[in-house]
PDB file of C-alpha atoms in Angstrom:
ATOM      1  CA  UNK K   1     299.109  -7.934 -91.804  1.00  0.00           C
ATOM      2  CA  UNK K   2     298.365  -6.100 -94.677  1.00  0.00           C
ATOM      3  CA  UNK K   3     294.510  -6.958 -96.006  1.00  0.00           C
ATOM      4  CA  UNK K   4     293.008  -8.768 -92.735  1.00  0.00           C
ATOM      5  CA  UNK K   5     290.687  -6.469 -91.643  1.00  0.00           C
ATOM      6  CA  UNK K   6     287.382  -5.682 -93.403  1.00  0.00           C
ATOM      7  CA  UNK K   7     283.492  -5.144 -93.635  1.00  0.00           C
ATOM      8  CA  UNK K   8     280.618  -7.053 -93.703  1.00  0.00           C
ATOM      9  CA  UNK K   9     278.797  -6.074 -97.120  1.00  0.00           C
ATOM     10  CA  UNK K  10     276.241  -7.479 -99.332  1.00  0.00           C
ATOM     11  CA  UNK K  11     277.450  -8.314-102.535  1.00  0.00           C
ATOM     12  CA  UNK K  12     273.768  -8.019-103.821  1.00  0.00           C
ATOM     13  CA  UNK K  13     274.108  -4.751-106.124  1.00  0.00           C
ATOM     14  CA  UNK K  14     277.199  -6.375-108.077  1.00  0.00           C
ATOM     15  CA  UNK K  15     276.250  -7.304-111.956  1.00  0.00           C
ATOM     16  CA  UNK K  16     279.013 -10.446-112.076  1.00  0.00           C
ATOM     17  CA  UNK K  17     280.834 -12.255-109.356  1.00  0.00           C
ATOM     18  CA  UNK K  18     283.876 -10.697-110.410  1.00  0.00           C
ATOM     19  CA  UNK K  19     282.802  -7.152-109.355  1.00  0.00           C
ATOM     20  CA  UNK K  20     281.152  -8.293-106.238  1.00  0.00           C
ATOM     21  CA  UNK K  21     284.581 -10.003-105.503  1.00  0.00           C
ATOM     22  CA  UNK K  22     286.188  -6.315-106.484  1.00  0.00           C
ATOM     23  CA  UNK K  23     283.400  -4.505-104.120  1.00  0.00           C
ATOM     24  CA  UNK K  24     284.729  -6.809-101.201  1.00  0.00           C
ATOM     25  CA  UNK K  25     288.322  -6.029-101.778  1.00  0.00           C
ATOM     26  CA  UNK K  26     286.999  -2.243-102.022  1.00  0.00           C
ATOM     27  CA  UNK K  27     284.940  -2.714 -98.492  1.00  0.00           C
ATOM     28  CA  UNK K  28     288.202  -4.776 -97.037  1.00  0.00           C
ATOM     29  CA  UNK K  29     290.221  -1.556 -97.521  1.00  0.00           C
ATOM     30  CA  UNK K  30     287.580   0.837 -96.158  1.00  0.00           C
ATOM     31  CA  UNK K  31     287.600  -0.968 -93.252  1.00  0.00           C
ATOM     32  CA  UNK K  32     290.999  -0.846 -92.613  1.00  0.00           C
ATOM     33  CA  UNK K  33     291.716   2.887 -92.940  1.00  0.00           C
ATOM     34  CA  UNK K  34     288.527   2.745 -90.774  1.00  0.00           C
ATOM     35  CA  UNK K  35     290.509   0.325 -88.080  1.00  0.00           C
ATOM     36  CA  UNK K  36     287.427  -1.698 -88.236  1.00  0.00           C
ATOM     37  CA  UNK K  37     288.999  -4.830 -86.440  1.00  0.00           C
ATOM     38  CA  UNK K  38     286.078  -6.313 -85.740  1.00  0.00           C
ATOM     39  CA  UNK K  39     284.480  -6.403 -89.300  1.00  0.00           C
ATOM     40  CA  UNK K  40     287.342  -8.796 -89.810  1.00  0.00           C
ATOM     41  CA  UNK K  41     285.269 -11.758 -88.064  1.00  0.00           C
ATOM     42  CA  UNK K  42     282.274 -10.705 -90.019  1.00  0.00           C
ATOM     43  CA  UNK K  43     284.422 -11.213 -93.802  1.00  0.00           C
ATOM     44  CA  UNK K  44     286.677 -14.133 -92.796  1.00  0.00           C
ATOM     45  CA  UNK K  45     284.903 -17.150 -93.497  1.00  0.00           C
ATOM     46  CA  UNK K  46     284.484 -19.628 -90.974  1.00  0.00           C
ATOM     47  CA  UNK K  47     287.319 -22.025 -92.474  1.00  0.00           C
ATOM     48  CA  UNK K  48     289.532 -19.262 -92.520  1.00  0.00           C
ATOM     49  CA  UNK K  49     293.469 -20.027 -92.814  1.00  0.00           C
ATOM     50  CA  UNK K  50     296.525 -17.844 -93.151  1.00  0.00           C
ATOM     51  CA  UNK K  51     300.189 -17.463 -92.411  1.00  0.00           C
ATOM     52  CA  UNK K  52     301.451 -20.549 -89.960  1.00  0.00           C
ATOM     53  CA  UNK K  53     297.955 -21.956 -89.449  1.00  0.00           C
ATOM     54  CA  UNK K  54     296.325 -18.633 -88.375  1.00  0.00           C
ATOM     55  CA  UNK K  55     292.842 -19.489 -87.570  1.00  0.00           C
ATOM     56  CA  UNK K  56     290.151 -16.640 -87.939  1.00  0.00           C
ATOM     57  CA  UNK K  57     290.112 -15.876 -84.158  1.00  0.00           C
ATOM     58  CA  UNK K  58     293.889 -15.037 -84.278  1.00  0.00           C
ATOM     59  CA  UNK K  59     293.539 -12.972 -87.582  1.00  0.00           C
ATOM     60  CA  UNK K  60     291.212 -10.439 -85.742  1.00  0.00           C
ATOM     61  CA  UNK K  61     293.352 -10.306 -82.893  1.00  0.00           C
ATOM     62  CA  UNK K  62     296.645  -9.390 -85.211  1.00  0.00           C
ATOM     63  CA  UNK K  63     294.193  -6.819 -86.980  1.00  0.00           C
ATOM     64  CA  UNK K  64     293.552  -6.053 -83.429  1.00  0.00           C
ATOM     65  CA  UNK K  65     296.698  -5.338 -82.394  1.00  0.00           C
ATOM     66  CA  UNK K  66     297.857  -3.588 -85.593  1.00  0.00           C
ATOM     67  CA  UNK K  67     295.065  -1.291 -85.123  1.00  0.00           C
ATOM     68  CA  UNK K  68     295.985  -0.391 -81.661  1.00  0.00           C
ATOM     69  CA  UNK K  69     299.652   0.825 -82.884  1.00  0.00           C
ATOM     70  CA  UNK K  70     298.489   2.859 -85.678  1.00  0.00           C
ATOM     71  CA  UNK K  71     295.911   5.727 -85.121  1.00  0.00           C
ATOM     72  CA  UNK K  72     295.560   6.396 -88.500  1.00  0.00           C
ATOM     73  CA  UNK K  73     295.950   3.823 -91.369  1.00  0.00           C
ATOM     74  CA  UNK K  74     296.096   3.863 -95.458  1.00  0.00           C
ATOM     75  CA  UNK K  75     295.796   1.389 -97.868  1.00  0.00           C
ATOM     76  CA  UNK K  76     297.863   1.297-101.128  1.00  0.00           C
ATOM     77  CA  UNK K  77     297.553  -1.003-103.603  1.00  0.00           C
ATOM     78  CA  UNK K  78     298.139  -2.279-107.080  1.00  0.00           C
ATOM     79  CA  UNK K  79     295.765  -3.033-109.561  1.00  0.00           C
ATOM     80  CA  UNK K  80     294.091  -6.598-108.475  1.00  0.00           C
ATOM     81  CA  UNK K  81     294.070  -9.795-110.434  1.00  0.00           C
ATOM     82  CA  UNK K  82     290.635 -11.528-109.827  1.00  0.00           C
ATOM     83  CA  UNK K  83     290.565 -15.243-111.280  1.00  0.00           C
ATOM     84  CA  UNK K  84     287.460 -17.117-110.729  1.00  0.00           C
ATOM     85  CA  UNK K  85     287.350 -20.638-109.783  1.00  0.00           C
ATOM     86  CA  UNK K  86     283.926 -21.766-110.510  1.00  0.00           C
ATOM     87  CA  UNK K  87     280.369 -20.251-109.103  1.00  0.00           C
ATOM     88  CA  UNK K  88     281.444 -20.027-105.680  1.00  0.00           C
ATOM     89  CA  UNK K  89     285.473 -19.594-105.520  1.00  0.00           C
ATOM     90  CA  UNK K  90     287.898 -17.167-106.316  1.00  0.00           C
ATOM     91  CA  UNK K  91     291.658 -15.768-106.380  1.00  0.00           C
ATOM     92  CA  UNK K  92     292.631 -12.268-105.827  1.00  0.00           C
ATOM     93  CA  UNK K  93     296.675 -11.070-106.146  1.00  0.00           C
ATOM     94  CA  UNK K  94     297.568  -7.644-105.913  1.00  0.00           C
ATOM     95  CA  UNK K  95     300.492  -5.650-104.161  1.00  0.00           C
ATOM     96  CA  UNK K  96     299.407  -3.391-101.392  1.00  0.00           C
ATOM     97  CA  UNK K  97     301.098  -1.235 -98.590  1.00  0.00           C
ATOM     98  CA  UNK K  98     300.083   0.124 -95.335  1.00  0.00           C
ATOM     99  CA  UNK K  99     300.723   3.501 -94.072  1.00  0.00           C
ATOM    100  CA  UNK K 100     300.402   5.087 -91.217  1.00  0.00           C
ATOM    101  CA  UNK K 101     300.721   8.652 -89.611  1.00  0.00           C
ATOM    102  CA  UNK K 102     299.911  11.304 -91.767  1.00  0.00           C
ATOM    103  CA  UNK K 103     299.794   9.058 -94.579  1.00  0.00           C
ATOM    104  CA  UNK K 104     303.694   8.938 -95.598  1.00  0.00           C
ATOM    105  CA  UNK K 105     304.968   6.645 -93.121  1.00  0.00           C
ATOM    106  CA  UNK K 106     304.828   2.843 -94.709  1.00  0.00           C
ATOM    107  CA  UNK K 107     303.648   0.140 -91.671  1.00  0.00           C
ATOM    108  CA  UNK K 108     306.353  -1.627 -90.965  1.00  0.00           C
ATOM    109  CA  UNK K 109     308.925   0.533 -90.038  1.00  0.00           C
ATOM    110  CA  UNK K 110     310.503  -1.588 -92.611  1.00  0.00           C
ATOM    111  CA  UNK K 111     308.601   0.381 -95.512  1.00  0.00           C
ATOM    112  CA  UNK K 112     308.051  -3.095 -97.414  1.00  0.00           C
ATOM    113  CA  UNK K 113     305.797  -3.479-100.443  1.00  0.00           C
ATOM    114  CA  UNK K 114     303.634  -7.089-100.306  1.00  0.00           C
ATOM    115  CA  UNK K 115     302.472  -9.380-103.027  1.00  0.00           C
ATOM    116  CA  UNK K 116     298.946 -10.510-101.215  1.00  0.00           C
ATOM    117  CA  UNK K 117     297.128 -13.702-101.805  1.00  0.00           C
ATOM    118  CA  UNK K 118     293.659 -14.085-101.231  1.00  0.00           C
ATOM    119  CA  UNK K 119     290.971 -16.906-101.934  1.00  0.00           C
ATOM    120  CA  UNK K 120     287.356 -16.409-101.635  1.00  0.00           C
ATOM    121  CA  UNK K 121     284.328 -18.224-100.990  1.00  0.00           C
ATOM    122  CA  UNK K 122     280.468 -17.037-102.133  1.00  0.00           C
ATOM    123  CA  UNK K 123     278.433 -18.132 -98.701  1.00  0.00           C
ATOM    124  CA  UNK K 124     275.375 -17.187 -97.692  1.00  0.00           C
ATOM    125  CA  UNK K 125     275.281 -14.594-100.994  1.00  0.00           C
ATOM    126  CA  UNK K 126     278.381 -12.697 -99.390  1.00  0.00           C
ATOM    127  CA  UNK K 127     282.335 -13.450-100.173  1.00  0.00           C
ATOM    128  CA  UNK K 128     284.388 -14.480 -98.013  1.00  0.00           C
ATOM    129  CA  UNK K 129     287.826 -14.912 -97.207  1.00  0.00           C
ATOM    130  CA  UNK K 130     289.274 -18.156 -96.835  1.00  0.00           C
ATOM    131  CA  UNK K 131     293.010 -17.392 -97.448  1.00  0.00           C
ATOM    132  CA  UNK K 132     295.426 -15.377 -97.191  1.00  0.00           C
ATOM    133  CA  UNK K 133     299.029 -15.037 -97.540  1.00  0.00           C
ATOM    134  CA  UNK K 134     301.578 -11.861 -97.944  1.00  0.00           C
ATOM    135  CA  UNK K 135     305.267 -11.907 -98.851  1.00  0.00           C
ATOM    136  CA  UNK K 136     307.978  -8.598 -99.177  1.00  0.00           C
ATOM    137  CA  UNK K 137     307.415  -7.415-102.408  1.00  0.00           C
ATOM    138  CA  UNK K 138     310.607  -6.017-102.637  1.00  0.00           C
ATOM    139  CA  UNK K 139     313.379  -9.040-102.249  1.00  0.00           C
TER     140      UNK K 139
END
């Protein structure tokens, strides 16, 4: 569950929609080495859909749950590949990792890389995240 938790924060200071899209992916990863699992309902947008029809209500609750195993989380990732679709819609890929500990153990146990998938939506002058998908990086 690699980048489903996140902040709630204003896009307003951004000069294109491309670095506003760049300051959510920034606030998304804040909040999870925060273990913010709540600001996850506050960033998904309502419409929200990921892995076998996960609904934003489940989403938290995995980010939830993730949170609740790990007392300490860090995000690692790749540089990100923002493509916008319009005004109001855009694509984000990227390869992250989790770790957790002391910073050196990866999350899984499995220590897998992931190529993440995200699609955005500009509502109510904030981006949100409609999509989301993550495969193993490494097969």
């Amino acid at each position: 569950m690699v980048l489903l938790a996140t902040t709630l924060v204003a896009c307003g200071g951004a000069s294109s929609p491309e670095e506003a899209v760049r300051s959510q992916v920034a606030a998304l990863q804040s909040a999870i080495e925060e273990r913010s699992a709540s600001a996850v309902a506050e960033l998904l947008d309502e419409d929200f859909i990921g892995p076998q029809n996960m609904d934003r209500r489940a989403a938290r609750q995995m980010t939830a749950a993730l949170m609740l195993r790990h007392q300490r989380i860090g995000v690692i990732t790749g540089p990100l590949d923002v493509q916008l679709q319009g005004e109001d819609r855009a694509l984000v890929r990227a390869r992250a990792a989790l770790t957790g500990g002391e910073g050196s153990a990866l999350l899984p146990d499995s220590a897998q890389a992931w190529r993440i998938e995200s699609g955005w939506r500009l509502r109510g002058g904030t981006w949100r995240i409609t999509s989301l998908t993550w495969t193993p990086a490494l097969q």
